[in-house]
PDB file of C-alpha atoms in Angstrom:
ATOM      1  CA  MET A   1     120.098 105.572 109.823  1.00  0.00           C
ATOM      2  CA  THR A   2     117.762 107.984 107.477  1.00  0.00           C
ATOM      3  CA  GLY A   3     115.047 106.978 105.135  1.00  0.00           C
ATOM      4  CA  LYS A   4     117.228 108.182 102.349  1.00  0.00           C
ATOM      5  CA  ALA A   5     120.283 105.848 103.316  1.00  0.00           C
ATOM      6  CA  SER A   6     118.218 102.844 104.139  1.00  0.00           C
ATOM      7  CA  ALA A   7     115.976 103.302 100.822  1.00  0.00           C
ATOM      8  CA  SER A   8     119.057 103.799  98.494  1.00  0.00           C
ATOM      9  CA  SER A   9     120.352 100.342  98.808  1.00  0.00           C
ATOM     10  CA  GLU A  10     117.331  98.682  97.094  1.00  0.00           C
ATOM     11  CA  LEU A  11     115.716 101.408  95.261  1.00  0.00           C
ATOM     12  CA  SER A  12     113.286 100.009  92.424  1.00  0.00           C
ATOM     13  CA  ASP A  13     112.961 102.027  89.447  1.00  0.00           C
ATOM     14  CA  VAL A  14     110.109 104.687  89.261  1.00  0.00           C
ATOM     15  CA  ARG A  15     107.558 103.914  86.411  1.00  0.00           C
ATOM     16  CA  PRO A  16     106.073 106.258  83.764  1.00  0.00           C
ATOM     17  CA  GLY A  17     103.164 108.311  85.755  1.00  0.00           C
ATOM     18  CA  GLU A  18     104.604 107.538  89.192  1.00  0.00           C
ATOM     19  CA  VAL A  19     105.276 110.318  91.604  1.00  0.00           C
ATOM     20  CA  VAL A  20     107.948 110.545  94.655  1.00  0.00           C
ATOM     21  CA  VAL A  21     108.268 112.985  97.250  1.00  0.00           C
ATOM     22  CA  ASP A  22     111.019 113.858  99.497  1.00  0.00           C
ATOM     23  CA  LEU A  23     111.154 112.060 102.668  1.00  0.00           C
ATOM     24  CA  PRO A  24     110.946 113.654 105.943  1.00  0.00           C
ATOM     25  CA  SER A  25     114.427 114.510 107.488  1.00  0.00           C
ATOM     26  CA  GLU A  26     113.886 113.106 110.730  1.00  0.00           C
ATOM     27  CA  ALA A  27     112.424 109.941 111.906  1.00  0.00           C
ATOM     28  CA  ASP A  28     109.658 109.950 114.673  1.00  0.00           C
ATOM     29  CA  ALA A  29     109.884 106.597 116.088  1.00  0.00           C
ATOM     30  CA  HIS A  30     112.049 103.144 115.654  1.00  0.00           C
ATOM     31  CA  ILE A  31     111.550  99.831 115.376  1.00  0.00           C
ATOM     32  CA  TYR A  32     113.311  96.566 116.702  1.00  0.00           C
ATOM     33  CA  PHE A  33     113.167  93.366 114.575  1.00  0.00           C
ATOM     34  CA  ILE A  34     111.847  90.586 116.768  1.00  0.00           C
ATOM     35  CA  GLY A  35     112.667  87.741 114.303  1.00  0.00           C
ATOM     36  CA  ARG A  36     112.825  86.521 110.923  1.00  0.00           C
ATOM     37  CA  ILE A  37     110.402  84.782 108.604  1.00  0.00           C
ATOM     38  CA  ALA A  38     111.639  81.731 106.488  1.00  0.00           C
ATOM     39  CA  THR A  39     109.642  81.182 103.353  1.00  0.00           C
ATOM     40  CA  PRO A  40     110.178  79.330 100.200  1.00  0.00           C
ATOM     41  CA  TRP A  41     110.402  82.359  97.904  1.00  0.00           C
ATOM     42  CA  THR A  42     113.819  84.210  97.298  1.00  0.00           C
ATOM     43  CA  ARG A  43     112.828  86.439  94.535  1.00  0.00           C
ATOM     44  CA  ARG A  44     109.930  89.001  94.704  1.00  0.00           C
ATOM     45  CA  ALA A  45     108.645  87.572  91.341  1.00  0.00           C
ATOM     46  CA  ASP A  46     108.199  83.981  92.949  1.00  0.00           C
ATOM     47  CA  CYS A  47     106.137  85.434  96.057  1.00  0.00           C
ATOM     48  CA  PRO A  48     102.232  84.459  95.541  1.00  0.00           C
ATOM     49  CA  ARG A  49      99.907  87.343  94.997  1.00  0.00           C
ATOM     50  CA  LYS A  50      98.392  86.509  98.599  1.00  0.00           C
ATOM     51  CA  GLY A  51      99.167  84.094 101.057  1.00  0.00           C
ATOM     52  CA  ASP A  52      96.702  81.026 101.607  1.00  0.00           C
ATOM     53  CA  PRO A  53      96.231  80.037 105.191  1.00  0.00           C
ATOM     54  CA  ASP A  54      94.593  76.930 104.266  1.00  0.00           C
ATOM     55  CA  ASN A  55      96.615  75.595 101.428  1.00  0.00           C
ATOM     56  CA  GLY A  56      99.799  77.808 101.420  1.00  0.00           C
ATOM     57  CA  PRO A  57     103.123  76.098 102.190  1.00  0.00           C
ATOM     58  CA  PRO A  58     104.317  75.902 105.891  1.00  0.00           C
ATOM     59  CA  CYS A  59     106.342  79.123 106.613  1.00  0.00           C
ATOM     60  CA  ARG A  60     108.782  79.481 109.942  1.00  0.00           C
ATOM     61  CA  VAL A  61     108.449  82.801 111.927  1.00  0.00           C
ATOM     62  CA  ALA A  62     111.395  82.557 113.995  1.00  0.00           C
ATOM     63  CA  ILE A  63     111.283  84.837 117.144  1.00  0.00           C
ATOM     64  CA  ASP A  64     114.600  86.019 118.878  1.00  0.00           C
ATOM     65  CA  PRO A  65     115.373  84.333 122.052  1.00  0.00           C
ATOM     66  CA  ARG A  66     115.178  87.723 123.785  1.00  0.00           C
ATOM     67  CA  TRP A  67     111.077  87.625 123.554  1.00  0.00           C
ATOM     68  CA  ALA A  68     110.893  83.805 123.954  1.00  0.00           C
ATOM     69  CA  ASP A  69     108.621  84.631 127.273  1.00  0.00           C
ATOM     70  CA  ALA A  70     106.375  86.784 125.073  1.00  0.00           C
ATOM     71  CA  LEU A  71     105.123  83.759 123.191  1.00  0.00           C
ATOM     72  CA  ALA A  72     103.644  82.176 126.476  1.00  0.00           C
ATOM     73  CA  GLY A  73      99.947  81.397 126.034  1.00  0.00           C
ATOM     74  CA  LEU A  74      99.883  81.807 122.126  1.00  0.00           C
ATOM     75  CA  GLU A  75      99.582  77.856 121.585  1.00  0.00           C
ATOM     76  CA  GLY A  76      96.293  77.050 120.893  1.00  0.00           C
ATOM     77  CA  THR A  77      95.314  80.244 119.061  1.00  0.00           C
ATOM     78  CA  GLU A  78      94.409  79.434 115.176  1.00  0.00           C
ATOM     79  CA  ARG A  79      94.705  82.777 113.873  1.00  0.00           C
ATOM     80  CA  VAL A  80      97.544  85.111 114.150  1.00  0.00           C
ATOM     81  CA  GLN A  81      98.546  88.432 112.884  1.00  0.00           C
ATOM     82  CA  VAL A  82     102.042  88.780 111.701  1.00  0.00           C
ATOM     83  CA  LEU A  83     103.242  92.099 111.327  1.00  0.00           C
ATOM     84  CA  TYR A  84     106.307  92.443 109.110  1.00  0.00           C
ATOM     85  CA  TRP A  85     108.949  94.712 107.505  1.00  0.00           C
ATOM     86  CA  MET A  86     109.222  94.720 103.756  1.00  0.00           C
ATOM     87  CA  ASP A  87     112.943  96.008 103.760  1.00  0.00           C
ATOM     88  CA  ARG A  88     113.204  96.004  99.896  1.00  0.00           C
ATOM     89  CA  ALA A  89     110.507  98.501  99.376  1.00  0.00           C
ATOM     90  CA  ARG A  90     111.059 102.279  98.396  1.00  0.00           C
ATOM     91  CA  ARG A  91     109.312 104.755 100.788  1.00  0.00           C
ATOM     92  CA  ASP A  92     109.005 107.771  98.939  1.00  0.00           C
ATOM     93  CA  LEU A  93     106.314 106.732  96.134  1.00  0.00           C
ATOM     94  CA  VAL A  94     103.132 108.739  96.623  1.00  0.00           C
ATOM     95  CA  LEU A  95     101.421 107.586  93.311  1.00  0.00           C
ATOM     96  CA  GLN A  96     102.102 104.047  92.132  1.00  0.00           C
ATOM     97  CA  SER A  97     101.691 102.213  88.654  1.00  0.00           C
ATOM     98  CA  PRO A  98     101.267  98.468  90.009  1.00  0.00           C
ATOM     99  CA  ALA A  99     100.185  97.432  86.427  1.00  0.00           C
ATOM    100  CA  HIS A 100     102.979  99.099  84.414  1.00  0.00           C
ATOM    101  CA  ASP A 101     100.799 100.909  82.218  1.00  0.00           C
ATOM    102  CA  GLY A 102     101.252 104.382  83.455  1.00  0.00           C
ATOM    103  CA  THR A 103      97.732 104.607  85.056  1.00  0.00           C
ATOM    104  CA  THR A 104      98.599 105.161  88.883  1.00  0.00           C
ATOM    105  CA  ARG A 105      96.730 104.995  92.266  1.00  0.00           C
ATOM    106  CA  GLY A 106      97.656 106.610  95.660  1.00  0.00           C
ATOM    107  CA  THR A 107      99.940 104.559  97.730  1.00  0.00           C
ATOM    108  CA  PHE A 108      97.185 104.514 100.553  1.00  0.00           C
ATOM    109  CA  ALA A 109      94.897 103.118  98.183  1.00  0.00           C
ATOM    110  CA  LEU A 110      96.876 100.056  97.539  1.00  0.00           C
ATOM    111  CA  ARG A 111      98.574  97.312  99.619  1.00  0.00           C
ATOM    112  CA  SER A 112     101.954  97.518  97.472  1.00  0.00           C
ATOM    113  CA  PRO A 113     105.174  96.996  99.727  1.00  0.00           C
ATOM    114  CA  ASN A 114     106.236 100.682  98.768  1.00  0.00           C
ATOM    115  CA  ARG A 115     104.833 102.964 101.120  1.00  0.00           C
ATOM    116  CA  PRO A 116     106.153 105.476 103.740  1.00  0.00           C
ATOM    117  CA  ASN A 117     106.452 102.783 106.544  1.00  0.00           C
ATOM    118  CA  PRO A 118     106.726  99.417 104.772  1.00  0.00           C
ATOM    119  CA  ILE A 119     104.928  97.518 107.274  1.00  0.00           C
ATOM    120  CA  ALA A 120     102.569  94.229 106.156  1.00  0.00           C
ATOM    121  CA  SER A 121      99.895  92.832 108.015  1.00  0.00           C
ATOM    122  CA  SER A 122      98.962  89.156 107.185  1.00  0.00           C
ATOM    123  CA  ILE A 123      96.395  87.026 108.887  1.00  0.00           C
ATOM    124  CA  VAL A 124      97.867  83.349 109.110  1.00  0.00           C
ATOM    125  CA  ARG A 125      96.816  79.982 110.354  1.00  0.00           C
ATOM    126  CA  LEU A 126      99.143  78.897 113.387  1.00  0.00           C
ATOM    127  CA  ILE A 127     100.295  75.182 112.600  1.00  0.00           C
ATOM    128  CA  ALA A 128     102.586  74.723 115.650  1.00  0.00           C
ATOM    129  CA  ILE A 129     105.137  76.190 118.071  1.00  0.00           C
ATOM    130  CA  GLU A 130     108.496  74.891 117.899  1.00  0.00           C
ATOM    131  CA  GLY A 131     110.823  76.461 120.633  1.00  0.00           C
ATOM    132  CA  THR A 132     110.449  79.850 119.674  1.00  0.00           C
ATOM    133  CA  THR A 133     109.725  79.272 116.158  1.00  0.00           C
ATOM    134  CA  LEU A 134     106.084  79.447 114.791  1.00  0.00           C
ATOM    135  CA  VAL A 135     104.880  77.493 111.896  1.00  0.00           C
ATOM    136  CA  VAL A 136     102.316  79.321 109.990  1.00  0.00           C
ATOM    137  CA  ARG A 137     100.220  79.003 106.706  1.00  0.00           C
ATOM    138  CA  GLY A 138      99.304  82.156 104.626  1.00  0.00           C
ATOM    139  CA  LEU A 139     102.576  84.260 104.382  1.00  0.00           C
ATOM    140  CA  ASP A 140     103.471  85.611 100.699  1.00  0.00           C
ATOM    141  CA  CYS A 141     106.718  87.371 101.733  1.00  0.00           C
ATOM    142  CA  LEU A 142     110.409  86.817 100.855  1.00  0.00           C
ATOM    143  CA  ASP A 143     112.659  84.542 102.851  1.00  0.00           C
ATOM    144  CA  GLY A 144     114.378  86.490 105.427  1.00  0.00           C
ATOM    145  CA  THR A 145     111.790  89.146 105.978  1.00  0.00           C
ATOM    146  CA  PRO A 146     112.122  90.823 109.314  1.00  0.00           C
ATOM    147  CA  VAL A 147     109.304  90.299 111.741  1.00  0.00           C
ATOM    148  CA  VAL A 148     107.905  93.453 113.580  1.00  0.00           C
ATOM    149  CA  ASP A 149     104.869  91.855 115.793  1.00  0.00           C
ATOM    150  CA  VAL A 150     102.823  88.959 116.492  1.00  0.00           C
ATOM    151  CA  LYS A 151      99.111  89.026 117.664  1.00  0.00           C
ATOM    152  CA  PRO A 152      96.399  86.834 118.381  1.00  0.00           C
ATOM    153  CA  GLU A 153      93.613  87.516 115.908  1.00  0.00           C
ATOM    154  CA  HIS A 154      90.131  86.764 117.025  1.00  0.00           C
ATOM    155  CA  CYS A 155      86.824  88.822 115.970  1.00  0.00           C
ATOM    156  CA  VAL A 156      86.648  88.782 112.106  1.00  0.00           C
ATOM    157  CA  GLY A 157      82.825  88.788 113.073  1.00  0.00           C
ATOM    158  CA  ALA A 158      83.278  92.195 114.694  1.00  0.00           C
ATOM    159  CA  GLU A 159      84.604  93.398 111.566  1.00  0.00           C
ATOM    160  CA  PRO A 160      82.200  95.327 109.007  1.00  0.00           C
ATOM    161  CA  GLN A 161      81.457  92.763 106.225  1.00  0.00           C
TER     162      GLN A 161
ATOM    163  CA  MET B   1     116.406 108.374 120.203  1.00  0.00           C
ATOM    164  CA  THR B   2     116.780 104.840 121.825  1.00  0.00           C
ATOM    165  CA  GLY B   3     114.017 102.606 123.133  1.00  0.00           C
ATOM    166  CA  LYS B   4     114.921 103.294 126.538  1.00  0.00           C
ATOM    167  CA  ALA B   5     114.859 107.248 126.113  1.00  0.00           C
ATOM    168  CA  SER B   6     111.496 107.007 124.255  1.00  0.00           C
ATOM    169  CA  ALA B   7     109.851 104.689 126.733  1.00  0.00           C
ATOM    170  CA  SER B   8     111.360 106.363 129.944  1.00  0.00           C
ATOM    171  CA  SER B   9     108.793 109.521 129.619  1.00  0.00           C
ATOM    172  CA  GLU B  10     105.674 107.200 130.045  1.00  0.00           C
ATOM    173  CA  LEU B  11     106.164 104.182 131.622  1.00  0.00           C
ATOM    174  CA  SER B  12     103.548 102.417 133.311  1.00  0.00           C
ATOM    175  CA  ASP B  13     104.190 100.566 136.590  1.00  0.00           C
ATOM    176  CA  VAL B  14     105.080  96.887 136.160  1.00  0.00           C
ATOM    177  CA  ARG B  15     102.327  94.707 137.956  1.00  0.00           C
ATOM    178  CA  PRO B  16     102.992  91.739 140.238  1.00  0.00           C
ATOM    179  CA  GLY B  17     103.917  88.657 138.153  1.00  0.00           C
ATOM    180  CA  GLU B  18     104.928  90.789 134.881  1.00  0.00           C
ATOM    181  CA  VAL B  19     108.275  90.290 133.307  1.00  0.00           C
ATOM    182  CA  VAL B  20     110.568  92.732 131.239  1.00  0.00           C
ATOM    183  CA  VAL B  21     113.579  92.581 129.330  1.00  0.00           C
ATOM    184  CA  ASP B  22     116.193  94.640 128.422  1.00  0.00           C
ATOM    185  CA  LEU B  23     115.591  96.428 124.891  1.00  0.00           C
ATOM    186  CA  PRO B  24     117.943  95.867 122.188  1.00  0.00           C
ATOM    187  CA  SER B  25     120.856  98.645 122.101  1.00  0.00           C
ATOM    188  CA  GLU B  26     120.217  99.381 118.498  1.00  0.00           C
ATOM    189  CA  ALA B  27     117.141 100.240 116.557  1.00  0.00           C
ATOM    190  CA  ASP B  28     116.679  97.921 113.116  1.00  0.00           C
ATOM    191  CA  ALA B  29     114.202 100.547 111.029  1.00  0.00           C
ATOM    192  CA  HIS B  30     112.513 103.873 111.693  1.00  0.00           C
ATOM    193  CA  ILE B  31     109.039 105.124 111.265  1.00  0.00           C
ATOM    194  CA  TYR B  32     107.837 108.251 109.803  1.00  0.00           C
ATOM    195  CA  PHE B  33     104.664 109.665 111.313  1.00  0.00           C
ATOM    196  CA  ILE B  34     102.154 110.539 108.577  1.00  0.00           C
ATOM    197  CA  GLY B  35      99.476 112.071 110.436  1.00  0.00           C
ATOM    198  CA  ARG B  36      97.346 111.963 113.463  1.00  0.00           C
ATOM    199  CA  ILE B  37      94.225 110.671 114.706  1.00  0.00           C
ATOM    200  CA  ALA B  38      91.462 112.838 116.490  1.00  0.00           C
ATOM    201  CA  THR B  39      89.028 110.654 118.559  1.00  0.00           C
ATOM    202  CA  PRO B  40      86.800 111.752 121.532  1.00  0.00           C
ATOM    203  CA  TRP B  41      89.136 109.926 124.090  1.00  0.00           C
ATOM    204  CA  THR B  42      91.785 111.681 126.247  1.00  0.00           C
ATOM    205  CA  ARG B  43      92.542 109.238 128.794  1.00  0.00           C
ATOM    206  CA  ARG B  44      93.196 105.365 128.120  1.00  0.00           C
ATOM    207  CA  ALA B  45      90.470 104.599 130.814  1.00  0.00           C
ATOM    208  CA  ASP B  46      88.082 106.261 128.458  1.00  0.00           C
ATOM    209  CA  CYS B  47      88.857 104.418 125.447  1.00  0.00           C
ATOM    210  CA  PRO B  48      86.503 101.605 124.389  1.00  0.00           C
ATOM    211  CA  ARG B  49      87.758  98.031 124.702  1.00  0.00           C
ATOM    212  CA  LYS B  50      87.486  97.381 120.880  1.00  0.00           C
ATOM    213  CA  GLY B  51      86.420  99.837 118.090  1.00  0.00           C
ATOM    214  CA  ASP B  52      82.952  99.689 116.435  1.00  0.00           C
ATOM    215  CA  PRO B  53      82.934 100.353 112.693  1.00  0.00           C
ATOM    216  CA  ASP B  54      79.216 100.291 112.647  1.00  0.00           C
ATOM    217  CA  ASN B  55      78.080 102.317 115.594  1.00  0.00           C
ATOM    218  CA  GLY B  56      81.415 103.886 117.010  1.00  0.00           C
ATOM    219  CA  PRO B  57      81.806 107.666 116.902  1.00  0.00           C
ATOM    220  CA  PRO B  58      83.249 109.477 113.854  1.00  0.00           C
ATOM    221  CA  CYS B  59      86.994 109.739 114.292  1.00  0.00           C
ATOM    222  CA  ARG B  60      89.419 112.057 111.895  1.00  0.00           C
ATOM    223  CA  VAL B  61      92.378 110.427 110.395  1.00  0.00           C
ATOM    224  CA  ALA B  62      94.595 113.677 109.242  1.00  0.00           C
ATOM    225  CA  ILE B  63      97.211 112.826 106.964  1.00  0.00           C
ATOM    226  CA  ASP B  64     100.217 115.013 106.490  1.00  0.00           C
ATOM    227  CA  PRO B  65      99.994 117.238 103.347  1.00  0.00           C
ATOM    228  CA  ARG B  66     103.283 115.687 101.983  1.00  0.00           C
ATOM    229  CA  TRP B  67     101.356 112.663 101.446  1.00  0.00           C
ATOM    230  CA  ALA B  68      98.366 113.981  99.826  1.00  0.00           C
ATOM    231  CA  ASP B  69      98.657 112.372  96.566  1.00  0.00           C
ATOM    232  CA  ALA B  70      98.727 109.126  98.279  1.00  0.00           C
ATOM    233  CA  LEU B  71      95.327 108.970  99.055  1.00  0.00           C
ATOM    234  CA  ALA B  72      94.173 109.186  95.411  1.00  0.00           C
ATOM    235  CA  GLY B  73      91.713 106.413  94.640  1.00  0.00           C
ATOM    236  CA  LEU B  74      91.002 105.650  98.078  1.00  0.00           C
ATOM    237  CA  GLU B  75      87.555 107.244  97.758  1.00  0.00           C
ATOM    238  CA  GLY B  76      84.860 104.695  97.722  1.00  0.00           C
ATOM    239  CA  THR B  77      86.563 102.236  99.793  1.00  0.00           C
ATOM    240  CA  GLU B  78      84.237 100.852 102.605  1.00  0.00           C
ATOM    241  CA  ARG B  79      86.913  99.350 104.747  1.00  0.00           C
ATOM    242  CA  VAL B  80      90.434 100.716 105.426  1.00  0.00           C
ATOM    243  CA  GLN B  81      93.152  99.291 107.622  1.00  0.00           C
ATOM    244  CA  VAL B  82      94.604 101.967 110.010  1.00  0.00           C
ATOM    245  CA  LEU B  83      97.960 101.138 111.691  1.00  0.00           C
ATOM    246  CA  TYR B  84      99.086 103.479 114.465  1.00  0.00           C
ATOM    247  CA  TRP B  85     101.593 104.065 116.927  1.00  0.00           C
ATOM    248  CA  MET B  86     100.649 103.463 120.674  1.00  0.00           C
ATOM    249  CA  ASP B  87     103.215 105.919 121.948  1.00  0.00           C
ATOM    250  CA  ARG B  88     102.398 105.692 125.554  1.00  0.00           C
ATOM    251  CA  ALA B  89     102.900 101.961 125.698  1.00  0.00           C
ATOM    252  CA  ARG B  90     105.894 100.522 127.484  1.00  0.00           C
ATOM    253  CA  ARG B  91     108.178  98.215 125.056  1.00  0.00           C
ATOM    254  CA  ASP B  92     109.994  95.913 127.229  1.00  0.00           C
ATOM    255  CA  LEU B  93     107.252  93.912 128.910  1.00  0.00           C
ATOM    256  CA  VAL B  94     107.298  90.191 127.643  1.00  0.00           C
ATOM    257  CA  LEU B  95     104.834  88.776 130.518  1.00  0.00           C
ATOM    258  CA  GLN B  96     101.927  90.879 131.265  1.00  0.00           C
ATOM    259  CA  SER B  97      99.072  90.821 133.731  1.00  0.00           C
ATOM    260  CA  PRO B  98      95.800  92.491 132.003  1.00  0.00           C
ATOM    261  CA  ALA B  99      93.510  91.422 134.715  1.00  0.00           C
ATOM    262  CA  HIS B 100      95.805  93.046 137.537  1.00  0.00           C
ATOM    263  CA  ASP B 101      95.523  89.627 139.322  1.00  0.00           C
ATOM    264  CA  GLY B 102      98.946  88.539 139.068  1.00  0.00           C
ATOM    265  CA  THR B 103      98.223  85.818 136.303  1.00  0.00           C
ATOM    266  CA  THR B 104     100.274  86.740 133.341  1.00  0.00           C
ATOM    267  CA  ARG B 105     100.445  85.838 129.274  1.00  0.00           C
ATOM    268  CA  GLY B 106     103.015  86.618 126.847  1.00  0.00           C
ATOM    269  CA  THR B 107     102.888  89.889 124.937  1.00  0.00           C
ATOM    270  CA  PHE B 108     102.451  87.919 121.513  1.00  0.00           C
ATOM    271  CA  ALA B 109      99.533  86.233 122.777  1.00  0.00           C
ATOM    272  CA  LEU B 110      97.643  89.586 123.654  1.00  0.00           C
ATOM    273  CA  ARG B 111      96.682  92.561 121.802  1.00  0.00           C
ATOM    274  CA  SER B 112      97.879  94.999 124.506  1.00  0.00           C
ATOM    275  CA  PRO B 113      99.448  98.370 123.580  1.00  0.00           C
ATOM    276  CA  ASN B 114     102.449  97.477 125.535  1.00  0.00           C
ATOM    277  CA  ARG B 115     104.943  95.268 122.974  1.00  0.00           C
ATOM    278  CA  PRO B 116     108.442  95.608 121.545  1.00  0.00           C
ATOM    279  CA  ASN B 117     106.931  97.526 118.612  1.00  0.00           C
ATOM    280  CA  PRO B 118     103.713  99.259 119.627  1.00  0.00           C
ATOM    281  CA  ILE B 119     101.705  99.374 116.431  1.00  0.00           C
ATOM    282  CA  ALA B 120      98.057  98.954 116.503  1.00  0.00           C
ATOM    283  CA  SER B 121      95.874  97.772 113.590  1.00  0.00           C
ATOM    284  CA  SER B 122      92.291  98.561 113.135  1.00  0.00           C
ATOM    285  CA  ILE B 123      89.771  97.842 110.494  1.00  0.00           C
ATOM    286  CA  VAL B 124      87.400 100.679 110.163  1.00  0.00           C
ATOM    287  CA  ARG B 125      84.647 102.005 108.051  1.00  0.00           C
ATOM    288  CA  LEU B 126      85.455 105.037 105.816  1.00  0.00           C
ATOM    289  CA  ILE B 127      82.696 107.712 105.986  1.00  0.00           C
ATOM    290  CA  ALA B 128      84.114 110.473 104.132  1.00  0.00           C
ATOM    291  CA  ILE B 129      87.435 112.080 102.933  1.00  0.00           C
ATOM    292  CA  GLU B 130      87.562 115.934 103.669  1.00  0.00           C
ATOM    293  CA  GLY B 131      90.853 117.056 101.878  1.00  0.00           C
ATOM    294  CA  THR B 132      93.609 114.951 103.381  1.00  0.00           C
ATOM    295  CA  THR B 133      91.518 113.839 106.198  1.00  0.00           C
ATOM    296  CA  LEU B 134      89.583 110.505 106.662  1.00  0.00           C
ATOM    297  CA  VAL B 135      86.490 110.183 108.440  1.00  0.00           C
ATOM    298  CA  VAL B 136      86.258 106.713 109.938  1.00  0.00           C
ATOM    299  CA  ARG B 137      84.204 104.700 112.567  1.00  0.00           C
ATOM    300  CA  GLY B 138      86.083 101.785 114.418  1.00  0.00           C
ATOM    301  CA  LEU B 139      88.707 103.429 116.096  1.00  0.00           C
ATOM    302  CA  ASP B 140      89.469 102.911 119.845  1.00  0.00           C
ATOM    303  CA  CYS B 141      92.363 105.037 120.466  1.00  0.00           C
ATOM    304  CA  LEU B 142      93.674 107.950 122.358  1.00  0.00           C
ATOM    305  CA  ASP B 143      93.167 111.567 120.786  1.00  0.00           C
ATOM    306  CA  GLY B 144      96.414 112.546 119.042  1.00  0.00           C
ATOM    307  CA  THR B 145      97.691 109.049 118.351  1.00  0.00           C
ATOM    308  CA  PRO B 146     100.284 109.141 115.500  1.00  0.00           C
ATOM    309  CA  VAL B 147      99.446 107.174 112.281  1.00  0.00           C
ATOM    310  CA  VAL B 148     101.699 104.850 110.439  1.00  0.00           C
ATOM    311  CA  ASP B 149     100.098 103.700 107.613  1.00  0.00           C
ATOM    312  CA  VAL B 150      96.719 103.441 105.568  1.00  0.00           C
ATOM    313  CA  LYS B 151      95.801 100.212 103.563  1.00  0.00           C
ATOM    314  CA  PRO B 152      92.320  99.432 101.770  1.00  0.00           C
ATOM    315  CA  GLU B 153      90.858  96.244 103.456  1.00  0.00           C
ATOM    316  CA  HIS B 154      89.219  93.834 101.038  1.00  0.00           C
ATOM    317  CA  CYS B 155      89.003  90.115 101.484  1.00  0.00           C
ATOM    318  CA  VAL B 156      87.844  88.920 104.809  1.00  0.00           C
ATOM    319  CA  GLY B 157      86.550  85.931 102.988  1.00  0.00           C
ATOM    320  CA  ALA B 158      90.221  85.066 102.163  1.00  0.00           C
ATOM    321  CA  GLU B 159      90.932  84.938 105.936  1.00  0.00           C
ATOM    322  CA  PRO B 160      90.706  81.680 107.762  1.00  0.00           C
ATOM    323  CA  GLN B 161      87.472  81.461 109.580  1.00  0.00           C
TER     324      GLN B 161
END
C-alpha cells in the first residue's frame, strides 16, 4: 500500500487557506493493528472534543488474541496510554484551518487527526479487563478505530507542569 | 519490507522466561519518518531511564523540510509530545523480563522499547525552534532516532490523577 492509495479512499476536502504537500514515495516503517476499539460514536461529528477518563462512557479496546500474553500484569493499572490509528485522516496537510475560517495553523501545532502519521495518544482510565478486552473511560474516537499500542501510564508528576 | 525482515537486522537475545509470537504476515498501515532526533546517547546503555524536561540536556528534533510549514504556530508552546520510532526494538516479544531474572511481564504492561509497534511517546519542554529543528529537553532516546509525530501538549489537568 502507498500513502496516496490509502489516503485516496477517505479524503476530506481541503478548506480555504489549507496547504497540502506531496507525500514521500516510500514508506519508512509499517504498523500492525493489534486490535479494534468499540465506542458509541459512528460519525466524527458525534465524537466528543476530548475524552473524559472520569465521566466518559465505557469503551472497549479489543486486543487480537495473538497478543493475549502481552496483557499479563496490566490488571491493577489505573491509567493506560492507548495509541490508535486515525484511519480516516488525510496525511498530506501541512497547514490546516480547524475553525473553517481560512485562518491556518501548522499540523504539528495542532492535535488534529490529519497529520503525516495519523497516530492519536489518549490517557484513559482502566475499568476492567475481560479476556483480551480492556474496558476504559476517556476515549473520543470513532467506533472501529484500529489500536496501535497500549502502555501503562505512570508519572504525570514527572512531566513539566 | 516485512516485520521479520526489519526485525532480523537488530534482534536482541530472548532472555529466560521471555516469549515471542509469530508476527502477522501483512502490515496494516505504514509510517513516514518526518525527521531525526539528535541526542548525546549513542548506546542504549547510555540512555537515561526517563527523560527530564527540566534538567535534561538539550536535544535536537530535526524535521524534514518537506514538513516545514507544519511547524507554523508551534512557537510559544511550552510542552510538546514527541512520538518516535524505536528502530532497534524487536516486535515479537509478548512476555518480557526487564530485570533479567526470569520473572516476566506482558509487553503492554511495560513501556519497554520492544513491542509490536515500537512507538515511544515523550512529553518534552520546547526551548527553541531553529529553522525546522526543535530544541527540547526531556528525551531519553538514542542519537539518530526517527521522528514519527510532534503535537502540542496541553491539559495534564484533564488526565486522571
